[in-house]
Amino acid sequence: MTDNHHSASAHITPYLTLATVLVVLLALTFVTIEITSFDLKAWNVTLALLVACVKGYLVLSYFMHLKYENLLIKILVGMVIVLFALIIIITYIDYLFR
Amino acid sequence: MEHQAKAHLLEHRDDEASKLGMWLFIFTEILLFGGLFLVYAVYRAMYHTQFHEASLELNVIFGAVNTIVLLVSSMAVAMALTALQENKVKLSRQLIWLTILCAFIFLVNKYFEWGGKFEHDIYPGSELLKKLEHGHILYFGLYFAMTGLHALHVTVGMIILIVVERRIKAGKVHAGKFVFLENAALYWHLVDLIWIFLFPLLYLIT
Amino acid sequence: MRAEVQEFYRGTYLENTGRYRGIWAWLTSTDHKRIGLMYLYAIAAFFIVGVIIGLLMRIELISPGKTIVEPQTYNGFFTVHGIIMIFMVVIPGLSATFGNFCLPIMIGARDVAFPRLNLFSFYLFLFGSFLAILSQFLRHGPPDTGWSFYAPYSTTTGTNVIMATTAAFILGFSSILTGLNFIVTVHRMRAPGMTFFRMPLFPWALYATAWIQLLATPVVGITLLMIIAERLFNIGFFNPELGGDPVLYQHLFWIYSHPAVYIMILPAMGVITEIIPTFCQRKVYGYKAIALSSVAIAAVGYLVWGHHMYTSGMSGKSLWLFSFLTFVVAVPSAIKVFNWLATMYKGSIDMKPPFLFALFFIFLFTIGGLTGLVLGALATNIQVHDTSFVVAHFHYIIFGGMGFAAFAAVHYWFPKMYGRMYNIKQATIASIIMFIGFNLLYFPQFIIGIEGMPRRYYDYFPEFQPAQIISTIGGFVLTAGLILMFYNLIRSARKGEKAPANPWNGTTLEWQIPSPPPLENFEEIPHIEEKPYSFK
């Protein structure tokens, strides 16, 4: 019968992993600043958001430990993101087609 | 399938439940900020050029520094958790103080940023704003609303981290019972996550 | 407490074993059963206030022009009636009351996942309600915007909008925390052997509802803050003079408020799904369909909000999409109605008050649901938008639906909560009087709505008066039934005949423990071997 406390075998994220993720995040921050300094029309916001999503994914997976959590929480996070996206998309269907 | 501990109500402790509860709370925060992001999305699409013009008022260096500060702080609190799980209590507490310091730097930056805006008569309802275009007015409204709500969360996060640090010092949070730090860290990462999106959307509009 | 009452309560959750006595023993209790009852009493009290305001409105509407109050007062009436009924009665509604009382017991747990958070939710509920009431009496006058606070009127009117929206924000937070608590409870605290598909259907309904409470409410939270920001800082999001769009407010508002109606109705459907098998002594027809349809309603319900906005000037594509999705979301509800009827077929029916209320529910909810299709279809909506037709529709669903389900729930779980039985005959008579009064009150409003009677209007053309008179009479008939019901229940809670642990021969876990339950529900946590609703 599990005790539901954290056992000693609970995953501990190594310092090196966390530091590496930080370096990647900082690099991506500079990438974002660079790509938004040219005028690429509609691509600017798309690319900037895409990079932000990658950064977000890294924060979720490694800093927030989502990569090592049970499947339930991963599914729920996905569900919430989908819900939020749908709300924006459906609202856009009003504004873009007026 | 989890088994219910037969322990008495008062002795019942379920760390997975606490963590699940924290994730659920994070979902509510995502939807809360989500409403503001929706407003932003609509008005940026409507007033694209004016959003760009207005965003030139913002200092990208300030924004980038704040981004870096928050990313570092996120790593710091994640490392603090690792340290505590490895029973390195002193290191853990130092890393939490580093996180709190970063939070403080963020807020100081914010204070100067906003102060600069107020000095230039840029704030919702100001005389200057009335003379600007619709897109500019909405951009600044969103700027203050979004960074304001975010800064409020940074402040709350700071307070939570201070409480956690004190509890670690008192031995109430330790290697065998660290869910409180875990949850505080999750909250802090959320604050970072929101800024990751705020930065390009407010500061880097081409 | 008197000695005999103390004796009756010994060993149960109603016995005061802690440091506190009297009302403090309740206000500081983290026991889900006491919290559930405190919510019940508070909500019943707010309901009575809301009914009184409703009756005042009906008196005003009995003749065109001024009858008893000025137009501004009338605007305040329908606003506060909505705020109380929606935010303080039907949204906390069945989740906070019977959800709190029954959920842990029905899944074999001793309490919810976070009992102190549960009590905190209740305090937030009280505080928010207090602010809502305060908004009626402060300097600038009660809000006159309607409970929906549409911009730009809500951002410009002089009345106490900030206080009312703050109240709604706090009430929303209470709802969010209850939802959070229930989700974790269902995931982590089911008894050994109780898989998701061995869980009874009221917990399923509460689980689906909890997700809506959790994810939808923050959106209205931020929207209300935006209204406050408009009023205080002139932020411009909804102000056309500054570039904003009032329709965006409507989007944001309904993104919550449509899922909110599922917060109201899903637990109600869960209650009906518990009552029908018990009083037919047959297992539920289509258990999985009912469980999954609750989830489907919750999910699709997030995507239909625009059907409140067909006349607002949205794009054609939007109109099409929302109408289509609205018809889709009606399907899982219809599935439930079919399954309830199928459960009754060839069952051994016992027409006790809970079952009678459940039958009334099915009838009234069906009318409400079908008229919802009239509203959901684009062409017909244009005719009836913002008329009494809408008012009748939502009262059939919310009051006829959730309200009658709430009455059913009280009459079902009353013996469990108090260990006493009420007067069956009085309950039956009360329910019939209420059913008749209800239909007299609301059905005429469908008719004059189609004929053009606007909603939220103080005055009207004389040809609508006959229907308005019938409606007002119906309101008083309904109230007579309510008074009889309340009298019966309140008297029986103290003096009713002692009730056995399982007066209805139910199969779910709450009927396997004593009435009233002991403090920690179970001597020993049961091990679940079979599916629910196994009638022998």
Coordinates of N, CA and C in Angstrom, one line a residue, chain C residues 83-271:
Chain C
I83 N -28.3 38.7 -9.7 CA -27.1 38.5 -9.0 C -27.2 37.5 -7.9
I84 N -28.3 37.6 -7.1 CA -28.5 36.7 -6.0 C -28.8 35.3 -6.5
M85 N -29.7 35.2 -7.5 CA -30.1 33.8 -7.9 C -29.0 33.1 -8.6
I86 N -28.2 33.9 -9.5 CA -27.2 33.2 -10.2 C -25.9 33.0 -9.3
F87 N -25.4 34.1 -8.8 CA -24.1 33.9 -8.1 C -24.2 33.4 -6.7
M88 N -25.3 33.6 -6.0 CA -25.4 33.2 -4.7 C -26.3 32.0 -4.4
V89 N -27.0 31.6 -5.4 CA -27.9 30.4 -5.3 C -27.6 29.3 -6.2
V90 N -27.8 29.5 -7.6 CA -27.7 28.3 -8.4 C -26.3 27.9 -8.8
I91 N -25.3 28.8 -8.8 CA -24.0 28.4 -9.2 C -23.3 27.6 -8.0
P92 N -23.3 28.2 -6.8 CA -22.8 27.3 -5.7 C -23.8 26.1 -5.6
G93 N -25.1 26.4 -5.6 CA -26.1 25.4 -5.8 C -25.9 24.0 -5.2
L94 N -26.1 23.0 -6.1 CA -26.0 21.6 -5.7 C -24.6 21.2 -5.4
S95 N -23.6 21.8 -6.0 CA -22.2 21.4 -5.7 C -21.9 21.7 -4.3
A96 N -22.1 22.9 -3.8 CA -21.6 23.3 -2.5 C -22.5 22.7 -1.4
T97 N -23.7 22.4 -1.7 CA -24.6 21.8 -0.7 C -24.5 20.3 -0.7
F98 N -25.2 19.7 -1.6 CA -25.2 18.2 -1.6 C -23.9 17.6 -2.2
G99 N -23.2 18.3 -3.0 CA -21.9 17.9 -3.4 C -21.0 17.7 -2.2
N100 N -20.9 18.8 -1.4 CA -20.1 18.7 -0.2 C -20.5 17.6 0.7
F101 N -21.9 17.5 0.9 CA -22.3 16.5 1.9 C -22.1 15.1 1.4
C102 N -22.5 14.9 0.1 CA -22.5 13.5 -0.4 C -21.3 13.0 -1.1
L103 N -20.5 13.9 -1.7 CA -19.4 13.3 -2.6 C -18.5 12.4 -1.8
P104 N -17.9 12.9 -0.7 CA -16.9 12.0 0.0 C -17.6 10.7 0.4
I105 N -18.8 10.7 0.9 CA -19.4 9.5 1.3 C -19.7 8.6 0.1
M106 N -20.1 9.1 -1.0 CA -20.5 8.3 -2.1 C -19.2 7.6 -2.8
I107 N -18.0 8.2 -2.5 CA -16.9 7.6 -3.1 C -16.1 6.8 -2.0
G108 N -16.6 6.8 -0.8 CA -16.0 6.0 0.2 C -14.8 6.7 0.9
A109 N -14.9 8.0 1.0 CA -13.9 8.8 1.7 C -14.4 9.4 3.0
R110 N -13.5 9.9 3.8 CA -13.8 10.5 5.1 C -14.1 12.0 5.0
D111 N -13.5 12.6 3.9 CA -13.8 14.0 3.7 C -13.3 14.4 2.4
V112 N -13.3 15.7 2.0 CA -12.7 16.1 0.7 C -11.2 16.1 0.9
A113 N -10.5 16.4 -0.3 CA -9.1 16.4 -0.2 C -8.5 17.5 0.6
F114 N -9.1 18.7 0.6 CA -8.6 19.8 1.4 C -9.7 20.4 2.2
P115 N -9.9 19.8 3.4 CA -11.0 20.3 4.2 C -10.9 21.8 4.7
R116 N -9.7 22.2 5.0 CA -9.6 23.7 5.4 C -9.9 24.6 4.2
L117 N -9.5 24.2 3.0 CA -9.8 25.0 1.8 C -11.3 25.0 1.6
N118 N -11.9 23.9 1.9 CA -13.4 23.9 1.8 C -14.1 24.9 2.7
L119 N -13.6 25.0 3.9 CA -14.2 26.0 4.8 C -13.9 27.4 4.3
F120 N -12.6 27.6 3.8 CA -12.3 28.9 3.3 C -13.2 29.3 2.1
S121 N -13.5 28.3 1.3 CA -14.4 28.6 0.2 C -15.7 29.1 0.7
F122 N -16.2 28.5 1.8 CA -17.5 28.9 2.4 C -17.3 30.4 2.9
Y123 N -16.2 30.7 3.6 CA -16.1 32.1 4.0 C -16.1 33.0 2.9
L124 N -15.4 32.7 1.8 CA -15.4 33.5 0.6 C -16.8 33.7 0.1
F125 N -17.6 32.6 0.1 CA -19.0 32.7 -0.3 C -19.7 33.7 0.5
L126 N -19.6 33.6 1.8 CA -20.3 34.5 2.7 C -19.8 36.0 2.5
F127 N -18.5 36.2 2.4 CA -18.0 37.5 2.2 C -18.5 38.1 0.9
G128 N -18.4 37.3 -0.2 CA -18.8 37.8 -1.5 C -20.3 38.2 -1.4
S129 N -21.1 37.3 -0.8 CA -22.5 37.6 -0.7 C -22.8 38.8 0.1
F130 N -22.0 39.0 1.2 CA -22.1 40.2 2.0 C -21.9 41.5 1.1
L131 N -20.8 41.4 0.3 CA -20.5 42.6 -0.6 C -21.7 42.8 -1.6
A132 N -22.2 41.7 -2.1 CA -23.3 41.9 -3.1 C -24.5 42.6 -2.4
I133 N -24.8 42.2 -1.2 CA -25.9 42.8 -0.5 C -25.6 44.3 -0.2
L134 N -24.3 44.5 0.2 CA -23.9 45.9 0.5 C -24.0 46.8 -0.7
S135 N -23.8 46.2 -1.9 CA -23.9 47.0 -3.1 C -25.3 47.6 -3.3
Q136 N -26.3 47.0 -2.6 CA -27.6 47.5 -2.7 C -27.9 48.7 -1.9
F137 N -27.0 48.9 -0.9 CA -27.3 50.0 0.1 C -26.3 51.1 0.1
L138 N -25.2 51.0 -0.7 CA -24.2 52.1 -0.6 C -24.7 53.3 -1.4
R139 N -23.9 54.3 -1.2 CA -24.3 55.7 -1.6 C -24.9 55.8 -3.0
H140 N -24.3 55.2 -4.0 CA -24.7 55.5 -5.4 C -25.8 54.7 -5.9
G141 N -26.4 53.8 -5.0 CA -27.6 53.1 -5.4 C -27.3 51.8 -6.0
P142 N -28.3 50.9 -5.9 CA -28.1 49.5 -6.4 C -27.8 49.4 -7.9
P143 N -27.0 48.5 -8.3 CA -26.6 48.4 -9.7 C -27.9 48.2 -10.5
D144 N -27.9 48.8 -11.7 CA -29.1 48.7 -12.6 C -28.7 48.2 -14.0
T145 N -27.7 47.4 -14.0 CA -27.1 47.0 -15.3 C -27.7 45.6 -15.8
G146 N -28.5 44.9 -14.9 CA -28.7 43.5 -15.2 C -27.5 42.7 -14.6
W147 N -27.7 41.4 -14.3 CA -26.6 40.7 -13.7 C -25.5 40.5 -14.7
S148 N -25.7 40.8 -15.9 CA -24.7 40.5 -16.9 C -23.7 41.7 -17.2
F149 N -24.0 42.8 -16.5 CA -23.0 43.9 -16.5 C -22.5 44.3 -17.8
Y150 N -23.4 44.4 -18.8 CA -22.9 44.7 -20.2 C -22.3 46.1 -20.3
A151 N -21.1 46.1 -20.9 CA -20.5 47.4 -21.3 C -21.2 47.9 -22.5
P152 N -21.3 49.2 -22.8 CA -20.7 50.3 -22.1 C -21.6 50.8 -20.9
Y153 N -22.8 50.3 -20.7 CA -23.6 50.8 -19.6 C -23.0 50.6 -18.3
S154 N -22.4 49.4 -18.1 CA -21.9 49.1 -16.8 C -20.6 49.9 -16.5
T155 N -20.0 50.4 -17.6 CA -18.8 51.2 -17.3 C -19.1 52.7 -17.1
T156 N -20.3 53.0 -17.4 CA -20.6 54.5 -17.3 C -21.7 54.8 -16.3
T157 N -22.6 53.8 -16.0 CA -23.7 54.1 -15.0 C -23.1 54.5 -13.7
G158 N -23.9 55.4 -13.0 CA -23.4 55.9 -11.7 C -23.5 55.0 -10.5
T159 N -24.2 53.8 -10.7 CA -24.6 53.0 -9.6 C -23.4 52.1 -9.1
N160 N -23.6 51.4 -8.0 CA -22.6 50.7 -7.3 C -22.0 49.5 -8.0
V161 N -21.6 49.7 -9.3 CA -21.2 48.5 -10.1 C -19.9 47.9 -9.5
I162 N -19.0 48.8 -9.1 CA -17.7 48.2 -8.6 C -17.9 47.3 -7.4
M163 N -18.7 47.7 -6.5 CA -19.0 46.8 -5.4 C -19.6 45.5 -5.8
A164 N -20.5 45.5 -6.7 CA -21.2 44.3 -7.2 C -20.3 43.4 -7.9
T165 N -19.4 44.0 -8.8 CA -18.5 43.2 -9.6 C -17.4 42.6 -8.7
T166 N -17.0 43.3 -7.7 CA -16.1 42.8 -6.7 C -16.7 41.6 -6.0
A167 N -17.9 41.7 -5.6 CA -18.6 40.6 -4.9 C -18.7 39.4 -5.8
A168 N -19.0 39.6 -7.1 CA -19.0 38.5 -8.0 C -17.7 37.8 -8.2
F169 N -16.6 38.7 -8.2 CA -15.3 38.1 -8.3 C -14.9 37.2 -7.1
I170 N -15.3 37.7 -5.9 CA -15.0 36.9 -4.8 C -15.8 35.6 -4.7
L171 N -17.1 35.7 -5.1 CA -17.9 34.5 -5.2 C -17.4 33.5 -6.2
G172 N -16.8 34.1 -7.3 CA -16.2 33.2 -8.3 C -15.0 32.5 -7.8
F173 N -14.3 33.1 -7.0 CA -13.1 32.5 -6.4 C -13.5 31.3 -5.5
S174 N -14.6 31.5 -4.8 CA -15.1 30.5 -3.9 C -15.5 29.3 -4.8
S175 N -16.1 29.5 -5.9 CA -16.5 28.5 -6.8 C -15.3 27.7 -7.4
I176 N -14.3 28.5 -7.7 CA -13.0 27.9 -8.3 C -12.4 26.9 -7.3
L177 N -12.3 27.4 -6.0 CA -11.7 26.5 -5.0 C -12.5 25.3 -4.7
T178 N -13.8 25.4 -4.7 CA -14.7 24.2 -4.6 C -14.4 23.2 -5.7
G179 N -14.3 23.7 -6.9 CA -14.1 22.9 -8.1 C -12.7 22.2 -7.9
L180 N -11.7 22.9 -7.5 CA -10.4 22.4 -7.3 C -10.4 21.2 -6.3
N181 N -11.1 21.5 -5.2 CA -11.2 20.5 -4.1 C -11.8 19.2 -4.6
F182 N -12.9 19.4 -5.3 CA -13.7 18.2 -5.8 C -12.9 17.4 -6.8
I183 N -12.1 18.0 -7.7 CA -11.4 17.3 -8.7 C -10.3 16.5 -8.0
V184 N -9.6 17.1 -7.1 CA -8.5 16.3 -6.3 C -9.2 15.2 -5.5
T185 N -10.3 15.5 -4.9 CA -11.0 14.5 -4.1 C -11.3 13.2 -5.0
V186 N -11.9 13.5 -6.1 CA -12.3 12.4 -7.0 C -11.1 11.6 -7.5
H187 N -10.0 12.3 -7.8 CA -8.8 11.6 -8.3 C -8.1 10.8 -7.2
R188 N -8.1 11.4 -6.0 CA -7.2 10.8 -5.0 C -7.8 10.0 -3.9
M189 N -9.2 10.2 -3.7 CA -9.7 9.7 -2.5 C -10.8 8.6 -2.7
R190 N -10.9 8.1 -3.8 CA -11.9 7.0 -4.0 C -11.5 5.8 -3.2
A191 N -12.5 5.1 -2.7 CA -12.2 3.9 -1.9 C -11.5 2.9 -2.7
P192 N -10.7 2.0 -2.1 CA -10.1 0.9 -2.9 C -11.1 0.1 -3.6
G193 N -10.8 -0.2 -4.9 CA -11.7 -0.9 -5.7 C -12.7 -0.1 -6.5
M194 N -12.8 1.2 -6.1 CA -13.7 2.1 -6.9 C -13.0 2.8 -8.0
T195 N -13.1 2.1 -9.2 CA -12.5 2.7 -10.4 C -13.5 3.9 -10.8
F196 N -13.0 4.7 -11.8 CA -13.9 5.7 -12.3 C -15.2 5.2 -12.7
F197 N -15.2 4.0 -13.4 CA -16.5 3.5 -13.9 C -17.2 2.6 -12.9
R198 N -16.8 2.7 -11.6 CA -17.6 2.1 -10.5 C -18.1 3.2 -9.6
M199 N -17.8 4.5 -10.0 CA -18.3 5.6 -9.2 C -19.7 5.9 -9.5
P200 N -20.5 6.2 -8.5 CA -21.9 6.5 -8.9 C -22.0 7.8 -9.7
L201 N -23.2 8.1 -10.3 CA -23.3 9.1 -11.3 C -23.4 10.5 -10.7
F202 N -23.8 10.7 -9.5 CA -23.7 12.0 -8.9 C -22.3 12.5 -8.8
P203 N -21.4 11.7 -8.2 CA -20.0 12.1 -8.3 C -19.4 12.4 -9.7
W204 N -19.8 11.6 -10.6 CA -19.4 11.9 -12.0 C -19.9 13.3 -12.4
A205 N -21.1 13.6 -12.1 CA -21.7 14.9 -12.5 C -20.9 16.0 -11.8
L206 N -20.6 15.8 -10.5 CA -19.9 16.8 -9.7 C -18.5 17.0 -10.3
Y207 N -17.9 15.9 -10.7 CA -16.5 15.9 -11.3 C -16.5 16.8 -12.6
A208 N -17.4 16.5 -13.5 CA -17.5 17.3 -14.7 C -17.8 18.7 -14.4
T209 N -18.7 19.0 -13.4 CA -19.0 20.4 -13.0 C -17.7 21.1 -12.5
A210 N -17.0 20.3 -11.7 CA -15.8 20.9 -11.0 C -14.8 21.4 -12.1
W211 N -14.7 20.7 -13.2 CA -13.8 21.2 -14.2 C -14.3 22.5 -14.8
I212 N -15.6 22.7 -14.9 CA -16.1 23.9 -15.5 C -15.9 25.0 -14.5
Q213 N -16.1 24.7 -13.2 CA -15.9 25.8 -12.2 C -14.4 26.2 -12.2
L214 N -13.5 25.2 -12.4 CA -12.1 25.6 -12.3 C -11.7 26.4 -13.5
L215 N -12.1 26.0 -14.7 CA -11.5 26.6 -15.9 C -12.2 27.8 -16.5
A216 N -13.6 27.8 -16.2 CA -14.3 28.9 -16.8 C -14.4 30.1 -16.0
T217 N -14.5 29.9 -14.7 CA -14.7 31.1 -13.8 C -13.6 32.1 -13.8
P218 N -12.3 31.7 -14.0 CA -11.2 32.8 -14.1 C -11.5 33.8 -15.2
V219 N -12.1 33.3 -16.3 CA -12.3 34.2 -17.4 C -13.3 35.3 -17.0
V220 N -14.4 35.0 -16.3 CA -15.2 36.1 -15.8 C -14.6 36.9 -14.8
G221 N -13.7 36.3 -14.0 CA -12.9 37.0 -13.0 C -12.1 38.1 -13.6
I222 N -11.4 37.8 -14.6 CA -10.6 38.9 -15.2 C -11.4 39.9 -15.9
T223 N -12.6 39.4 -16.5 CA -13.5 40.3 -17.2 C -14.1 41.3 -16.2
L224 N -14.5 40.9 -15.0 CA -15.0 41.8 -14.0 C -13.9 42.8 -13.6
L225 N -12.7 42.4 -13.5 CA -11.6 43.3 -13.2 C -11.5 44.3 -14.3
M226 N -11.7 43.9 -15.5 CA -11.6 44.9 -16.6 C -12.7 45.9 -16.5
I227 N -13.9 45.5 -16.1 CA -15.0 46.5 -15.9 C -14.6 47.5 -14.8
I228 N -14.0 47.0 -13.8 CA -13.6 47.8 -12.7 C -12.5 48.8 -13.2
A229 N -11.6 48.3 -14.0 CA -10.5 49.1 -14.6 C -11.1 50.2 -15.5
E230 N -12.1 49.8 -16.2 CA -12.8 50.8 -17.1 C -13.4 51.9 -16.2
R231 N -14.0 51.6 -15.2 CA -14.7 52.6 -14.3 C -13.7 53.4 -13.6
L232 N -12.6 52.8 -13.1 CA -11.6 53.5 -12.3 C -10.6 54.2 -13.1
F233 N -10.1 53.6 -14.2 CA -8.9 54.1 -14.9 C -9.2 54.4 -16.4
N234 N -10.5 54.2 -16.8 CA -10.8 54.5 -18.2 C -9.9 53.8 -19.2
I235 N -9.7 52.5 -18.9 CA -8.7 51.8 -19.7 C -9.0 51.6 -21.1
G236 N -10.3 51.6 -21.5 CA -10.7 51.6 -22.9 C -11.0 50.3 -23.6
F237 N -10.9 49.2 -22.9 CA -11.1 47.9 -23.6 C -12.4 47.8 -24.3
F238 N -13.5 48.3 -23.6 CA -14.8 48.2 -24.1 C -15.5 49.5 -24.5
N239 N -14.6 50.5 -24.6 CA -15.1 51.9 -24.9 C -14.8 52.3 -26.3
P240 N -15.9 52.4 -27.2 CA -15.7 52.7 -28.6 C -14.9 54.0 -28.8
E241 N -15.1 54.9 -27.9 CA -14.5 56.2 -28.1 C -13.0 56.1 -27.9
L242 N -12.5 55.1 -27.3 CA -11.1 54.9 -27.1 C -10.6 53.7 -28.0
G243 N -11.5 53.2 -28.8 CA -11.0 52.1 -29.7 C -11.5 50.8 -29.3
G244 N -12.1 50.7 -28.1 CA -12.6 49.4 -27.6 C -13.9 48.9 -28.3
D245 N -14.2 47.6 -28.0 CA -15.4 47.0 -28.6 C -16.3 46.4 -27.5
P246 N -17.5 47.0 -27.3 CA -18.4 46.4 -26.3 C -18.7 44.9 -26.5
V247 N -18.7 44.5 -27.8 CA -19.0 43.1 -28.1 C -17.9 42.2 -27.5
L248 N -16.7 42.7 -27.4 CA -15.6 41.9 -26.8 C -16.0 41.6 -25.3
Y249 N -16.6 42.6 -24.7 CA -17.1 42.3 -23.3 C -18.0 41.1 -23.3
Q250 N -18.9 41.2 -24.3 CA -19.9 40.1 -24.3 C -19.3 38.7 -24.6
H251 N -18.3 38.7 -25.5 CA -17.5 37.4 -25.7 C -16.9 37.0 -24.3
L252 N -16.2 37.8 -23.7 CA -15.5 37.4 -22.4 C -16.5 37.0 -21.4
F253 N -17.6 37.8 -21.3 CA -18.6 37.5 -20.2 C -19.2 36.1 -20.5
W254 N -19.6 35.8 -21.7 CA -20.3 34.6 -22.0 C -19.4 33.4 -22.1
I255 N -18.1 33.6 -22.3 CA -17.1 32.5 -22.3 C -17.2 31.8 -20.9
Y256 N -17.5 32.6 -19.9 CA -17.7 32.0 -18.6 C -19.2 31.6 -18.5
S257 N -20.1 32.6 -18.8 CA -21.5 32.4 -18.3 C -22.2 31.3 -19.0
H258 N -21.7 31.0 -20.2 CA -22.4 29.8 -20.8 C -22.0 28.5 -20.1
P259 N -20.7 28.2 -20.0 CA -20.4 27.1 -19.1 C -21.0 27.1 -17.7
A260 N -21.2 28.3 -17.2 CA -21.8 28.5 -15.9 C -23.2 27.8 -15.8
V261 N -23.9 27.8 -16.9 CA -25.2 27.2 -16.8 C -25.1 25.7 -16.7
Y262 N -24.0 25.1 -17.2 CA -23.7 23.7 -17.0 C -23.3 23.4 -15.6
I263 N -22.6 24.4 -15.0 CA -22.3 24.3 -13.6 C -23.6 24.1 -12.8
M264 N -24.6 24.8 -13.3 CA -25.9 24.7 -12.6 C -26.6 23.4 -12.9
I265 N -26.6 22.9 -14.1 CA -27.5 21.8 -14.5 C -26.9 20.4 -14.3
L266 N -25.5 20.3 -14.5 CA -24.9 19.0 -14.4 C -25.1 18.3 -13.1
P267 N -24.9 19.0 -11.9 CA -25.1 18.3 -10.7 C -26.6 18.0 -10.5
A268 N -27.5 18.8 -11.1 CA -28.9 18.6 -11.0 C -29.2 17.3 -11.7
M269 N -28.7 17.1 -12.9 CA -28.9 15.9 -13.6 C -28.3 14.7 -12.9
G270 N -27.2 14.9 -12.2 CA -26.6 13.9 -11.3 C -27.6 13.4 -10.2
V271 N -28.2 14.4 -9.6 CA -29.2 14.1 -8.6 C -30.3 13.2 -9.1

